[in-house]
Each structure stands twice: as structure tokens, then as C-alpha cells.
XYZ file of C-alpha atoms in Angstrom:
427
model
C -4.578 -26.053 -10.660
C -5.376 -24.050 -7.515
C -2.601 -22.077 -5.830
C -2.202 -20.752 -2.342
C -2.379 -17.001 -1.952
C 0.790 -15.655 -3.501
C 0.571 -12.520 -1.436
C 1.443 -14.519 1.682
C 4.822 -15.609 0.262
C 7.809 -13.592 1.408
C 10.146 -13.941 -1.529
C 12.284 -11.505 -3.437
C 11.916 -13.170 -6.805
C 8.830 -14.744 -8.348
C 8.958 -16.784 -11.535
C 5.712 -17.164 -13.464
C 5.159 -19.610 -16.301
C 2.209 -18.829 -18.540
C 0.929 -20.660 -21.581
C 1.163 -18.728 -24.815
C -2.503 -19.314 -25.422
C -3.045 -16.931 -22.507
C -0.190 -14.514 -23.159
C -2.199 -12.512 -25.701
C -4.891 -11.997 -23.090
C -2.273 -10.942 -20.581
C -0.652 -8.434 -22.920
C -3.927 -7.045 -24.238
C -5.237 -6.397 -20.739
C -1.956 -5.293 -19.286
C -0.583 -2.215 -20.974
C 0.679 -1.327 -17.507
C 3.036 -4.325 -17.556
C 4.495 -3.162 -20.864
C 5.010 0.328 -19.456
C 6.700 -1.051 -16.373
C 9.415 -2.328 -18.667
C 9.111 -5.963 -17.638
C 10.996 -8.320 -19.909
C 8.466 -10.869 -21.186
C 10.211 -13.642 -23.088
C 8.177 -15.970 -25.245
C 10.772 -17.466 -27.520
C 9.889 -21.158 -27.564
C 13.441 -22.519 -27.669
C 14.589 -20.286 -24.831
C 11.657 -21.238 -22.668
C 11.880 -24.960 -23.431
C 15.524 -24.897 -22.384
C 14.567 -23.532 -18.963
C 11.331 -25.467 -18.626
C 12.708 -28.188 -16.389
C 14.207 -25.788 -13.881
C 11.399 -23.263 -13.936
C 8.480 -25.649 -13.803
C 10.095 -28.365 -11.685
C 7.971 -30.928 -13.486
C 4.692 -29.136 -12.748
C 3.654 -28.525 -16.333
C 0.494 -30.568 -16.990
C 1.203 -33.580 -19.103
C -0.920 -34.623 -22.069
C -1.248 -37.761 -24.160
C 1.817 -36.804 -26.159
C 4.472 -34.104 -26.256
C 2.032 -31.521 -27.525
C 1.342 -30.192 -24.017
C 5.065 -29.825 -23.283
C 6.001 -28.422 -26.664
C 3.560 -25.531 -26.516
C 5.220 -22.184 -26.621
C 5.356 -20.791 -23.104
C 5.969 -17.364 -21.646
C 8.049 -16.985 -18.530
C 8.077 -13.771 -16.597
C 10.559 -12.986 -13.850
C 9.907 -10.183 -11.421
C 12.038 -9.187 -8.442
C 11.100 -5.751 -7.101
C 9.475 -6.289 -3.725
C 7.205 -3.209 -3.707
C 5.537 -4.382 -6.911
C 5.910 -8.150 -6.747
C 2.626 -8.534 -4.921
C 0.895 -6.349 -7.500
C 2.136 -8.565 -10.290
C 1.179 -11.745 -8.463
C -2.336 -10.512 -7.785
C -2.710 -9.244 -11.353
C -1.711 -12.549 -12.910
C -3.925 -14.496 -10.553
C -6.837 -12.228 -11.468
C -6.328 -13.179 -15.114
C -6.300 -16.866 -14.151
C -3.428 -17.393 -16.554
C -0.977 -19.250 -14.345
C -0.257 -22.791 -15.410
C 2.785 -23.235 -13.206
C 4.958 -21.217 -10.933
C 8.016 -21.473 -8.753
C 9.566 -19.298 -6.118
C 13.201 -18.400 -5.613
C 14.558 -16.292 -2.753
C 17.113 -14.281 -4.672
C 18.572 -10.940 -3.692
C 17.362 -8.055 -5.800
C 19.826 -6.523 -8.189
C 19.789 -4.352 -11.250
C 20.384 -7.310 -13.536
C 19.202 -10.863 -12.982
C 19.369 -14.079 -14.962
C 17.125 -16.690 -13.404
C 16.237 -19.979 -15.039
C 18.272 -18.762 -18.059
C 15.788 -15.994 -18.696
C 16.953 -12.379 -18.263
C 15.144 -9.827 -16.158
C 14.978 -6.141 -16.959
C 13.983 -3.831 -14.069
C 11.054 -1.458 -14.563
C 12.329 1.374 -16.739
C 10.174 4.058 -15.170
C 12.194 3.977 -11.959
C 14.959 5.881 -13.736
C 14.365 9.652 -13.823
C 15.914 9.700 -17.302
C 12.965 7.675 -18.592
C 10.235 9.866 -17.087
C 8.277 11.791 -19.681
C 4.766 12.618 -18.490
C 3.895 14.466 -15.289
C 0.722 13.542 -13.465
C -1.951 16.203 -13.658
C -4.218 17.135 -10.765
C -7.687 15.649 -10.532
C -8.801 17.310 -7.303
C -7.414 19.554 -4.553
C -9.330 20.498 -1.417
C -8.938 21.404 2.258
C -9.348 18.752 4.948
C -11.902 20.002 7.471
C -11.429 19.484 11.199
C -13.888 17.209 13.019
C -14.175 15.258 16.274
C -13.393 11.549 16.268
C -12.917 8.774 18.793
C -13.004 9.976 22.396
C -11.810 13.553 22.521
C -9.602 13.372 19.405
C -9.626 15.830 16.510
C -8.980 14.804 12.916
C -8.719 16.501 9.545
C -10.252 13.849 7.289
C -9.754 14.138 3.547
C -10.460 10.606 2.280
C -13.655 9.005 3.521
C -15.692 12.219 3.227
C -18.438 13.423 0.859
C -15.711 15.288 -1.051
C -13.712 12.102 -1.650
C -15.494 8.989 -0.460
C -12.815 6.531 -1.585
C -9.686 6.448 -3.694
C -9.023 2.737 -4.120
C -7.262 1.159 -2.319
C -7.496 4.040 0.180
C -10.563 4.161 2.397
C -9.776 6.931 4.845
C -7.054 9.493 5.601
C -6.947 11.304 8.938
C -4.513 13.980 10.102
C -5.100 13.504 13.829
C -4.372 15.413 17.009
C -4.944 13.566 20.278
C -4.450 15.108 23.698
C -3.483 13.050 26.770
C -6.636 11.631 28.337
C -8.326 11.372 24.924
C -7.766 8.749 22.216
C -9.243 5.696 20.560
C -10.245 3.166 23.252
C -11.224 -0.471 22.630
C -12.754 -0.949 19.170
C -12.899 -3.697 16.484
C -11.801 -3.919 12.847
C -12.262 -6.377 9.990
C -11.192 -6.346 6.333
C -8.654 -3.507 6.135
C -5.151 -2.380 7.021
C -4.304 0.784 8.931
C -1.019 2.660 8.549
C -0.259 5.073 11.373
C 2.564 7.594 10.888
C 3.349 9.522 14.055
C 4.703 13.036 13.556
C 5.003 13.987 17.232
C 4.250 12.506 20.625
C 3.945 8.773 21.387
C 1.091 6.292 20.911
C 0.516 3.192 23.024
C -1.324 0.316 21.395
C -2.765 -2.915 22.779
C -4.973 -5.664 21.354
C -6.908 -8.711 22.474
C -4.150 -11.078 21.296
C -1.724 -9.719 23.881
C 0.205 -7.464 21.495
C 1.261 -4.163 23.024
C 3.832 -1.470 22.356
C 4.589 2.181 21.750
C 5.528 4.109 18.636
C 7.314 7.463 18.842
C 7.955 10.468 16.596
C 8.687 9.398 13.007
C 7.671 5.781 13.661
C 4.990 3.858 11.776
C 2.700 1.010 12.638
C 1.119 -1.208 9.973
C -1.907 -3.079 11.366
C -3.699 -5.748 9.326
C -7.148 -6.353 10.759
C -7.886 -9.339 8.503
C -10.647 -11.548 9.888
C -10.893 -9.559 13.058
C -9.052 -7.626 15.717
C -10.005 -5.569 18.750
C -7.526 -3.008 19.979
C -6.953 0.398 21.560
C -4.733 3.317 20.505
C -4.024 5.880 23.209
C -1.541 8.730 23.670
C 1.337 7.944 25.989
C 0.830 10.364 28.914
C 4.547 11.164 29.115
C 4.820 12.760 25.659
C 2.081 15.376 25.394
C -0.121 15.728 22.321
C -0.033 13.135 19.550
C -0.042 14.394 15.965
C 0.114 12.065 12.981
C -1.472 10.516 9.919
C -3.640 7.415 9.822
C -4.416 5.817 6.474
C -6.930 3.010 6.005
C -6.063 0.695 3.109
C -8.463 -1.855 1.662
C -7.440 -5.521 1.606
C -7.887 -7.635 -1.539
C -11.023 -9.771 -1.255
C -8.941 -12.947 -1.005
C -7.178 -11.556 2.079
C -10.150 -10.137 3.943
C -10.132 -13.119 6.308
C -6.400 -13.450 6.814
C -4.926 -13.571 10.306
C -4.426 -10.157 11.928
C -0.872 -8.865 12.412
C 1.215 -5.849 13.412
C 4.462 -4.574 11.922
C 6.327 -1.542 13.233
C 8.768 0.623 11.287
C 11.035 2.799 13.408
C 12.133 6.267 12.286
C 15.780 5.209 12.331
C 15.026 2.439 9.811
C 13.564 4.766 7.180
C 16.030 5.701 4.396
C 16.351 9.450 3.908
C 17.836 11.001 0.777
C 18.447 14.513 -0.489
C 17.971 15.669 -4.078
C 18.188 18.960 -5.974
C 21.477 19.919 -4.301
C 20.101 19.282 -0.833
C 17.004 21.457 -1.214
C 14.677 18.419 -1.112
C 14.595 15.755 1.613
C 12.745 12.493 0.982
C 11.926 9.932 3.672
C 11.270 6.675 1.817
C 8.763 4.891 4.030
C 7.706 2.472 1.299
C 8.684 2.277 -2.372
C 11.558 3.775 -4.344
C 12.934 7.262 -4.864
C 15.912 8.280 -7.006
C 17.619 4.895 -6.810
C 16.964 4.218 -3.118
C 14.558 1.519 -1.881
C 12.568 1.362 1.326
C 13.845 -1.211 3.786
C 10.613 -3.081 4.430
C 7.477 -4.146 2.602
C 4.891 -4.024 5.372
C 1.431 -3.904 3.787
C -0.404 -6.635 1.887
C -1.859 -4.131 -0.572
C 1.018 -2.512 -2.511
C 1.525 1.098 -1.428
C 4.311 3.668 -1.745
C 4.666 6.296 0.985
C 7.000 9.297 1.171
C 7.460 12.213 3.551
C 8.930 15.003 1.399
C 10.201 18.424 2.484
C 11.139 21.060 -0.111
C 13.105 24.156 0.854
C 12.383 27.433 -0.977
C 13.737 27.152 -4.520
C 13.673 23.336 -4.491
C 11.825 20.926 -6.761
C 11.432 17.183 -7.263
C 10.119 14.723 -9.834
C 9.003 11.671 -7.870
C 8.303 8.590 -10.032
C 5.173 6.598 -9.179
C 3.895 3.284 -10.584
C 1.763 3.908 -13.646
C -1.938 3.330 -13.083
C -1.781 3.594 -9.301
C -3.954 6.086 -7.479
C -1.953 8.789 -5.704
C -2.411 11.835 -3.495
C -0.273 14.387 -1.633
C -1.395 15.793 1.714
C 0.296 19.075 2.668
C 1.616 18.938 6.222
C 3.428 22.278 6.394
C 3.745 25.407 4.255
C 2.641 25.474 0.633
C 3.709 23.235 -2.242
C 3.104 23.738 -5.951
C 2.212 20.554 -7.836
C 2.169 20.004 -11.595
C 3.991 21.663 -14.467
C 3.299 24.510 -16.885
C -0.294 25.712 -17.050
C -1.409 22.772 -14.920
C 0.401 24.006 -11.784
C -1.632 24.300 -8.616
C -0.661 25.565 -5.160
C -1.637 23.326 -2.238
C -1.711 25.140 1.124
C -1.358 23.411 4.497
C -4.015 20.745 5.186
C -4.891 20.379 1.496
C -5.156 16.971 -0.136
C -4.123 16.985 -3.802
C -5.308 13.963 -5.784
C -3.511 13.104 -9.023
C -4.825 11.485 -12.164
C -3.578 7.961 -12.881
C -1.965 8.910 -16.171
C 1.675 9.952 -16.035
C 5.076 8.767 -14.868
C 5.811 11.115 -11.990
C 4.595 13.815 -9.637
C 6.285 17.210 -9.978
C 6.459 19.349 -6.818
C 8.234 22.599 -6.073
C 8.408 25.515 -3.640
C 9.127 28.980 -5.100
C 12.434 30.579 -4.182
C 10.614 33.544 -2.647
C 8.551 31.356 -0.283
C 8.803 32.214 3.409
C 9.052 28.594 4.518
C 9.578 25.053 3.297
C 6.745 22.901 2.025
C 6.233 19.436 3.486
C 3.829 16.825 2.191
C 2.834 13.187 2.645
C 2.873 11.514 -0.799
C 1.093 8.174 -1.129
C 0.346 5.884 -4.095
C -1.421 2.532 -4.134
C -2.594 -0.215 -6.462
C -6.335 0.190 -7.197
C -8.369 -2.878 -6.260
C -11.079 -3.899 -8.712
C -13.646 -4.804 -6.098
C -16.787 -3.493 -4.431
C -16.367 -1.762 -1.071
C -19.088 -2.001 1.560
C -18.150 -0.277 4.802
C -19.910 0.014 8.117
C -17.715 1.833 10.596
C -14.646 -0.327 11.271
C -15.847 -3.228 9.096
C -14.801 -3.071 5.410
C -15.995 -5.959 3.226
C -17.222 -6.603 -0.307
C -20.945 -7.132 0.221
C -23.744 -6.125 2.582
C -24.071 -9.745 3.667
C -20.399 -9.854 4.683
C -20.872 -6.690 6.748
C -23.885 -8.204 8.505
C -21.808 -11.313 9.183
C -18.979 -9.221 10.631
C -21.385 -7.478 12.986
C -22.836 -10.814 14.046
C -19.385 -12.345 14.544
C -18.338 -9.420 16.712
C -21.503 -9.567 18.807
C -21.273 -13.336 19.253
C -17.465 -13.423 19.703
C -16.941 -15.861 16.832
C -15.072 -16.274 13.513
C -12.083 -14.186 14.560
C -13.566 -12.257 17.474
C -13.472 -15.057 20.040
C -10.910 -13.220 22.181
C -13.012 -10.063 22.281
C -15.306 -11.567 24.896
C -14.778 -9.813 28.242
C -11.536 -8.238 26.955
C -10.590 -4.754 28.118
C -7.355 -3.001 27.319
C -5.256 -1.592 30.116
C -4.452 1.581 28.201
C -8.126 2.220 27.476
C -8.738 2.591 31.194
C -6.550 5.709 31.160
C -9.386 7.689 29.590
C -10.413 10.820 31.433
C -14.145 10.519 32.167
């Protein structure tokens, strides 16, 4: 049976029903699911009792009761930052025989379709055991980009070409009169985090707006978008981070969209007796969840500031790629002999193994350390990129270029379109 893209469903709880003939494959390929602490029930009597409610009559019928009496495995998952990961993982294994959706509020303990749910155990600091070690740490070099903008690029360079699902990371500075005038995209998402100033944006679909200090904009290019990003002339220089995130192959041609996250919406917590401040842009930290799930590809994003003498153990999903970009001061990452100091403008890339990232600032430090910590689900797919077009094959890139030039297959509205904000460029 073919299913619609699960990643498009906005639900808090997803119930999966999997035949036991596939459960061994699932478990053998998915040590990460075991480590997440998901409660996989495959007791035949328990599952049969909930079969009617869970499957809603969608279990394929056979010539006799053999098809219905097969042992089944039902898996319930309800954590929004990871629900899409699980959906995409199960689909990739092609092990779904039936599924149903239920919009149920998340809680620490659930009992849906008579089958209990146990939250991922690694979210609890008490269960963390292995720190992530450092794979690479290097300075982001300054370079010109766009029209008059300056960026410190650390992902998307010869030093670190890609870190799936991340394609590019820019620490940008844009002066009034400079910026990123009208340009296209296809096949990726961009996440813009503004640290200071204000950015105006406008696209060929009529979307327009402004984000200010501490705000974020999540833009999904999908099948095609043409837009402009320019500094608002009333707020001086723009400084921020822009992250390009790859889209799963099945979503490369989805409809484009924007989602904004205002600074006032971002949960902020303090740990280590107030010496550490964590802005939870996406994901979970010390029992607090982010308020929105805004990207198709699962990512966790934190803005963390550590005062001298402070330290933090930040849990991250096992197996995800992760990095920390130092925005201010110096931060020491790792534990024991594996410690490494990351000065300002350094990108520190962590190995996938481990439960958490350890960060600290020595008590004798002259200033606090601030860093941008990001983790994302690696996508098992080929990446072929040509400028703003990110696809999975050379042929798809050629097609994107042709579609843009001929104003077709998603770029119809690009014909004769000019943004108003792009005209503010100083020539």
C-alpha cells in the first residue's frame, strides 16, 4: 500500500503498525531506535486486542485468519521534534503495513490504543553517559557574498563541504544598501537567525515581512521560489546566522513556504545556578521543549551563553550530526583529555557517537562564551548542488536551471518579477 508523505502531517502522535516479519529488519537496522528508549511492543495478544482501533480495518485481509492472526508490532511515538525522523525512517525501511494518526497532546506518559508509550530516555540528564568527542574544529574565514555582504562561512567550504543534512552555514554581516537581491532556490530549506538589525524579505508569491533581533525565519524552497533578503534601512547593520538544510528527496518538489519564529516565542532557561542561559529555538533542553516545529528536516537549534565558571551537558539525539559555532568569547568543549577550546568564529564539529555535548567556560575567563549549537538528522542521499539549486542528481540540477530559465515547474511567477526591496540597492 502506498502512503502519502508522512512528513506533511501535523500531528502530535503517530501510531505505526508493522508486521512482525519486518520487525527483525527494523530492530537490526535501527540500534538508534533502541537507544532512544522507544517502547516497542510485539506481544501478540496485546496487539491483537488493539488491532481494531489501531488499524481501523486497514490490515490486509487474506483467504483465512492467518493474515490477521500474524504477530504485529505497534509503535507509538509522540515527541514532535523527532516524530518526522521516525516516520521517514520507517518509510525508508518500507515496513509499514498500516498506520493511523491521532492528534493527542504530548505528555510524559501515554496509553494509546491500549499500548503504552515510554518517552526517549536520553532526554533525561540522569541517563546521559557518553559525551560527544570532537571531530573537527576550525576558524570560519571572512569572504564577500551577495551584493556587498560579508560572511564567515564554515559549512559549504573546502574545509567542510557538507555535514548532512547541513549544506551551508554563514555568519553574515550586511550593511544598509547591501544585501541579497532577487535570487532563486530549489530543493533546500534556509534558517535565518538574526542577532542584530532587521531584515526585510519578499518573494514572487506576494509574501513579505521583516524579522528583528532574536527572530528566525524558516524558508522552504521546495520546488522553487524567488525572493530577496535586504537589510531594513532603519536598523543599521544586520548580523546573523543563515543555515541551509537539505530536504529529503521525497520533499524536494514540495510547495514553498515561510514560517517565522519571534524572539519572544523562544523558551529561555537557566541551568548551573544561573551561570548558563539556553534559548531553545528547536528541540529540548533540560525538560523544556521548543514551541514550534518549523523545518521539514528534523533539526535542533540552541543559542547558549555560559558565564565564567559555568558548564552544561546538552543532550542531543544519538546519531545526528552536530556542530557548535562560537559567536562570542571562548568555549571549551569535551571532557577530560578530549577538551578543546573554541575561540570566536570557530566551528566545532562533533562525532555522532555520544549522548550529549559538554561545554564550559573557565572561572578565570574574562568574558562569557556564547555559541550556536545545532544538530540534525543525516539524510542518506546524494547531494548535487549548483548555487541555489540543491537536488539529488546532475539531471535534476539541469532541470532546475531549465525550469528557472523557462519560468516553469514552480518558477512560473518568476517571469518579469522584481522585488520592491531589491530596488533599494545602492548602485
